[in-house]
Amino acid sequence: MSRPEPLGNTRRMSLNTATVREQWNLEQCVDGCLRHGVPAISPWRDKLQAFGVQRAARLFADNGLTVSGLCRAGFFAAPDAAGRQKALDDCRIAVDEAAEIGAQSLCILAGGLAEGSKDLGDAHGMVRDGLAELLDYARTADVNLGIEPLHPMYAADRACVNTLRHANDLCDDLGDGIGVLIDVYHLWWDPQLAMEIARAGRHPGRILGFHVSDWLVPTRDLLTDRGMMGDGVIDIPRLRGWVEFAGYDGYIEVEIFSAENWWKRDGDDVMTVATQRFASVI
Amino acid sequence: MSRPEPLGNTRRMSLNTATVREQWNLEQCVDGCLRHGVPAISPWRDKLQAFGVQRAARLFADNGLTVSGLCRAGFFAAPDAAGRQKALDDCRIAVDEAAEIGAQSLCILAGGLAEGSKDLGDAHGMVRDGLAELLDYARTADVNLGIEPLHPMYAADRACVNTLRHANDLCDDLGDGIGVLIDVYHLWWDPQLAMEIARAGRHPGRILGFHVSDWLVPTRDLLTDRGMMGDGVIDIPRLRGWVEFAGYDGYIEVEIFSAENWWKRDGDDVMTVATQRFASVI
């Protein structure tokens, strides 16, 4: 397929609140979206809970902001049944929150190995079983679960689902109401990515989101050194082309963890650069 | 398959000289192997060249050390033909060095993206073509090329071959004289790993090496924070079982990059711990 033209505007942009995590509370994020012409938001649960979930739902609605997603729940693997139940209980709260704010999906991180365990296969099984149980609940709440495969460097402690293939396999197994979130930062390196995006596209509605940031060279920290779109090595337009060819035309979330750079700048400066880059380089 | 028993001794241990990179020169590495009952060595080219290649060949032979591998060559992608030729020229020197010291294989790192490029597919193609050209030369020198897939966090700048599947695909494509090096640190997270190890095992001689260290939680640096075997989360015996079931019974290299811990300790202390762990936990 041909490489897509730059978007030229921010009509499909969503602000993942992690991008200005250190600068703004939820209300400031909403105001920032309005000031910078960003029509959608994807809040993290800490900011959401700090503001109040019902109050946030009204804030988003009153300001005409679409809620493209809610970050995050999951972390299914645990050493015992009580730990697994605790994880599921938190996931159900997150489903309720996502329903309350009308989020288009709830972002699911698989979680890593169970504490004290080296059994990756066992963790994969607990993720699958946890998702199956959560999905029953999410369907009744009419909330879509979006599995976000994370970069393999997070396999031990954040998510042991690290490829889109694995996420697609889980979706095939579990049926309706669950899909995938495709984040270029986590998946750009995978030679099977184009094929797996096409595979996801064969199931209408499976692709629930597309997240952008960039991979910096060098990367100085495993967690908090993501780059602004255009500052790294990811061929974001190519990946956007694959996702759009697969049928996804929804919001594109800007999600940048950057302790030493973007989190230290003024929030409006970050938004100015992010919206410019959104329009021109992704 | 059943989980293998601990090895109980160091008869299959090889010292990758990176493990004591900051403490010892090549001669000290050889002496250390002899003192600690380690029968094989895998030198890096910097230490080898500093000592002299012919002289090192005699040193290894005179002391009865097997040379399990030579690290490293590759880095095929470059922006222009001159750059690609320069990379190949260096690879041919590495093949000559591997032949001179009788290394069981030459460790090949694919290299990352070409400088200034975001085209991952193009880099993959340059790696494939570079390997094909190098392989002609390596066959005449009777040197085995061992592709080492690196962790995906190195895709941009060190190796854009990040899964055993990709390495197996390259071997299928390129024919005899090229195989794979399986390093638990780079590959432990991959849900396809068991299957791809079995696939490699269907080709006698394809598995050219097995490298061990450990994945620490948290990992504080992308390059130099590997753990000693047993200190992290990798189920090394399970992976060793897969490799041995696939027919590999050769040397197992201990390769630990650890700027803040093991590289700061006395070399003999590192060897004492490494040999104990080799016998008991892998």
PDB file of C-alpha atoms in Angstrom, chain A residues 128-222:
ATOM      1  CA  ARG A 128      -5.732 -15.710  29.363  1.00  0.00           C
ATOM      2  CA  ASP A 129      -7.928 -16.925  32.204  1.00  0.00           C
ATOM      3  CA  GLY A 130      -8.106 -13.492  33.807  1.00  0.00           C
ATOM      4  CA  LEU A 131      -9.123 -11.901  30.527  1.00  0.00           C
ATOM      5  CA  ALA A 132     -11.825 -14.500  29.980  1.00  0.00           C
ATOM      6  CA  GLU A 133     -13.328 -13.811  33.378  1.00  0.00           C
ATOM      7  CA  LEU A 134     -13.060 -10.038  33.035  1.00  0.00           C
ATOM      8  CA  LEU A 135     -14.569 -10.165  29.578  1.00  0.00           C
ATOM      9  CA  ASP A 136     -17.826 -11.612  30.925  1.00  0.00           C
ATOM     10  CA  TYR A 137     -18.114  -8.570  33.142  1.00  0.00           C
ATOM     11  CA  ALA A 138     -17.008  -6.070  30.495  1.00  0.00           C
ATOM     12  CA  ARG A 139     -19.590  -7.354  28.039  1.00  0.00           C
ATOM     13  CA  THR A 140     -22.417  -6.711  30.474  1.00  0.00           C
ATOM     14  CA  ALA A 141     -21.047  -3.174  30.965  1.00  0.00           C
ATOM     15  CA  ASP A 142     -20.639  -2.719  27.208  1.00  0.00           C
ATOM     16  CA  VAL A 143     -16.967  -1.830  27.628  1.00  0.00           C
ATOM     17  CA  ASN A 144     -14.410  -2.977  25.059  1.00  0.00           C
ATOM     18  CA  LEU A 145     -11.189  -4.437  26.431  1.00  0.00           C
ATOM     19  CA  GLY A 146      -8.122  -3.402  24.458  1.00  0.00           C
ATOM     20  CA  ILE A 147      -5.052  -5.603  24.949  1.00  0.00           C
ATOM     21  CA  GLU A 148      -1.949  -3.482  24.553  1.00  0.00           C
ATOM     22  CA  PRO A 149       1.116  -5.587  23.819  1.00  0.00           C
ATOM     23  CA  LEU A 150       4.103  -3.903  25.441  1.00  0.00           C
ATOM     24  CA  HIS A 151       7.720  -3.937  24.336  1.00  0.00           C
ATOM     25  CA  PRO A 152       9.511  -7.176  25.320  1.00  0.00           C
ATOM     26  CA  MET A 153      11.694  -5.216  27.750  1.00  0.00           C
ATOM     27  CA  TYR A 154       8.606  -5.075  29.995  1.00  0.00           C
ATOM     28  CA  ALA A 155       7.877  -8.805  29.874  1.00  0.00           C
ATOM     29  CA  ALA A 156       8.993  -9.498  33.442  1.00  0.00           C
ATOM     30  CA  ASP A 157       7.258  -6.717  35.314  1.00  0.00           C
ATOM     31  CA  ARG A 158       4.596  -4.981  33.217  1.00  0.00           C
ATOM     32  CA  ALA A 159       3.239  -7.150  30.423  1.00  0.00           C
ATOM     33  CA  CYS A 160       4.074 -10.635  29.251  1.00  0.00           C
ATOM     34  CA  VAL A 161       2.081 -10.075  26.067  1.00  0.00           C
ATOM     35  CA  ASN A 162       4.722  -8.495  23.854  1.00  0.00           C
ATOM     36  CA  THR A 163       3.679  -9.052  20.264  1.00  0.00           C
ATOM     37  CA  LEU A 164       0.578  -8.298  18.271  1.00  0.00           C
ATOM     38  CA  ARG A 165       0.543 -11.963  17.297  1.00  0.00           C
ATOM     39  CA  HIS A 166       0.086 -12.950  20.934  1.00  0.00           C
ATOM     40  CA  ALA A 167      -2.646 -10.345  21.393  1.00  0.00           C
ATOM     41  CA  ASN A 168      -4.412 -11.507  18.227  1.00  0.00           C
ATOM     42  CA  ASP A 169      -4.197 -15.101  19.438  1.00  0.00           C
ATOM     43  CA  LEU A 170      -5.884 -14.072  22.687  1.00  0.00           C
ATOM     44  CA  CYS A 171      -8.629 -12.252  20.799  1.00  0.00           C
ATOM     45  CA  ASP A 172      -9.227 -15.256  18.536  1.00  0.00           C
ATOM     46  CA  ASP A 173      -9.507 -17.397  21.635  1.00  0.00           C
ATOM     47  CA  LEU A 174     -11.794 -15.099  23.632  1.00  0.00           C
ATOM     48  CA  GLY A 175     -14.293 -13.816  21.085  1.00  0.00           C
ATOM     49  CA  ASP A 176     -16.192 -10.557  20.895  1.00  0.00           C
ATOM     50  CA  GLY A 177     -15.702  -7.537  23.129  1.00  0.00           C
ATOM     51  CA  ILE A 178     -11.918  -7.680  23.171  1.00  0.00           C
ATOM     52  CA  GLY A 179      -9.480  -6.144  20.731  1.00  0.00           C
ATOM     53  CA  VAL A 180      -5.984  -4.721  20.426  1.00  0.00           C
ATOM     54  CA  LEU A 181      -4.265  -1.407  21.001  1.00  0.00           C
ATOM     55  CA  ILE A 182      -1.368  -0.859  18.623  1.00  0.00           C
ATOM     56  CA  ASP A 183       1.391   1.331  20.034  1.00  0.00           C
ATOM     57  CA  VAL A 184       4.240   2.057  17.647  1.00  0.00           C
ATOM     58  CA  TYR A 185       6.745   2.373  20.507  1.00  0.00           C
ATOM     59  CA  HIS A 186       6.158  -1.184  21.644  1.00  0.00           C
ATOM     60  CA  LEU A 187       5.785  -2.932  18.308  1.00  0.00           C
ATOM     61  CA  TRP A 188       7.808  -1.142  15.614  1.00  0.00           C
ATOM     62  CA  TRP A 189      10.712  -3.639  15.709  1.00  0.00           C
ATOM     63  CA  ASP A 190       8.588  -6.730  14.925  1.00  0.00           C
ATOM     64  CA  PRO A 191       9.055  -8.163  11.412  1.00  0.00           C
ATOM     65  CA  GLN A 192       5.631  -9.793  11.739  1.00  0.00           C
ATOM     66  CA  LEU A 193       3.869  -6.521  12.544  1.00  0.00           C
ATOM     67  CA  ALA A 194       2.425  -5.738   9.100  1.00  0.00           C
ATOM     68  CA  MET A 195       1.038  -9.251   8.828  1.00  0.00           C
ATOM     69  CA  GLU A 196      -0.481  -9.148  12.306  1.00  0.00           C
ATOM     70  CA  ILE A 197      -2.058  -5.734  11.730  1.00  0.00           C
ATOM     71  CA  ALA A 198      -3.651  -7.136   8.581  1.00  0.00           C
ATOM     72  CA  ARG A 199      -4.812 -10.149  10.585  1.00  0.00           C
ATOM     73  CA  ALA A 200      -6.387  -7.875  13.199  1.00  0.00           C
ATOM     74  CA  GLY A 201      -8.097  -5.970  10.420  1.00  0.00           C
ATOM     75  CA  ARG A 202      -9.961  -9.041   9.254  1.00  0.00           C
ATOM     76  CA  HIS A 203     -12.059  -8.754  12.422  1.00  0.00           C
ATOM     77  CA  PRO A 204     -14.175  -5.577  12.286  1.00  0.00           C
ATOM     78  CA  GLY A 205     -13.683  -3.524  15.423  1.00  0.00           C
ATOM     79  CA  ARG A 206     -10.714  -5.494  16.718  1.00  0.00           C
ATOM     80  CA  ILE A 207      -8.274  -2.594  16.324  1.00  0.00           C
ATOM     81  CA  LEU A 208      -9.377  -0.358  19.177  1.00  0.00           C
ATOM     82  CA  GLY A 209      -6.614   2.207  19.151  1.00  0.00           C
ATOM     83  CA  PHE A 210      -3.358   3.441  17.686  1.00  0.00           C
ATOM     84  CA  HIS A 211      -0.767   5.083  19.965  1.00  0.00           C
ATOM     85  CA  VAL A 212       2.198   7.161  18.867  1.00  0.00           C
ATOM     86  CA  SER A 213       5.485   8.369  20.312  1.00  0.00           C
ATOM     87  CA  ASP A 214       9.001   7.579  19.076  1.00  0.00           C
ATOM     88  CA  TRP A 215      12.005   5.369  19.840  1.00  0.00           C
ATOM     89  CA  LEU A 216      15.066   7.467  20.639  1.00  0.00           C
ATOM     90  CA  VAL A 217      18.640   6.427  19.883  1.00  0.00           C
ATOM     91  CA  PRO A 218      20.123   6.153  22.393  1.00  0.00           C
ATOM     92  CA  THR A 219      17.314   5.285  24.801  1.00  0.00           C
ATOM     93  CA  ARG A 220      18.542   6.140  28.297  1.00  0.00           C
ATOM     94  CA  ASP A 221      15.835   4.568  30.434  1.00  0.00           C
ATOM     95  CA  LEU A 222      13.622   1.537  29.913  1.00  0.00           C
TER      96      LEU A 222
END
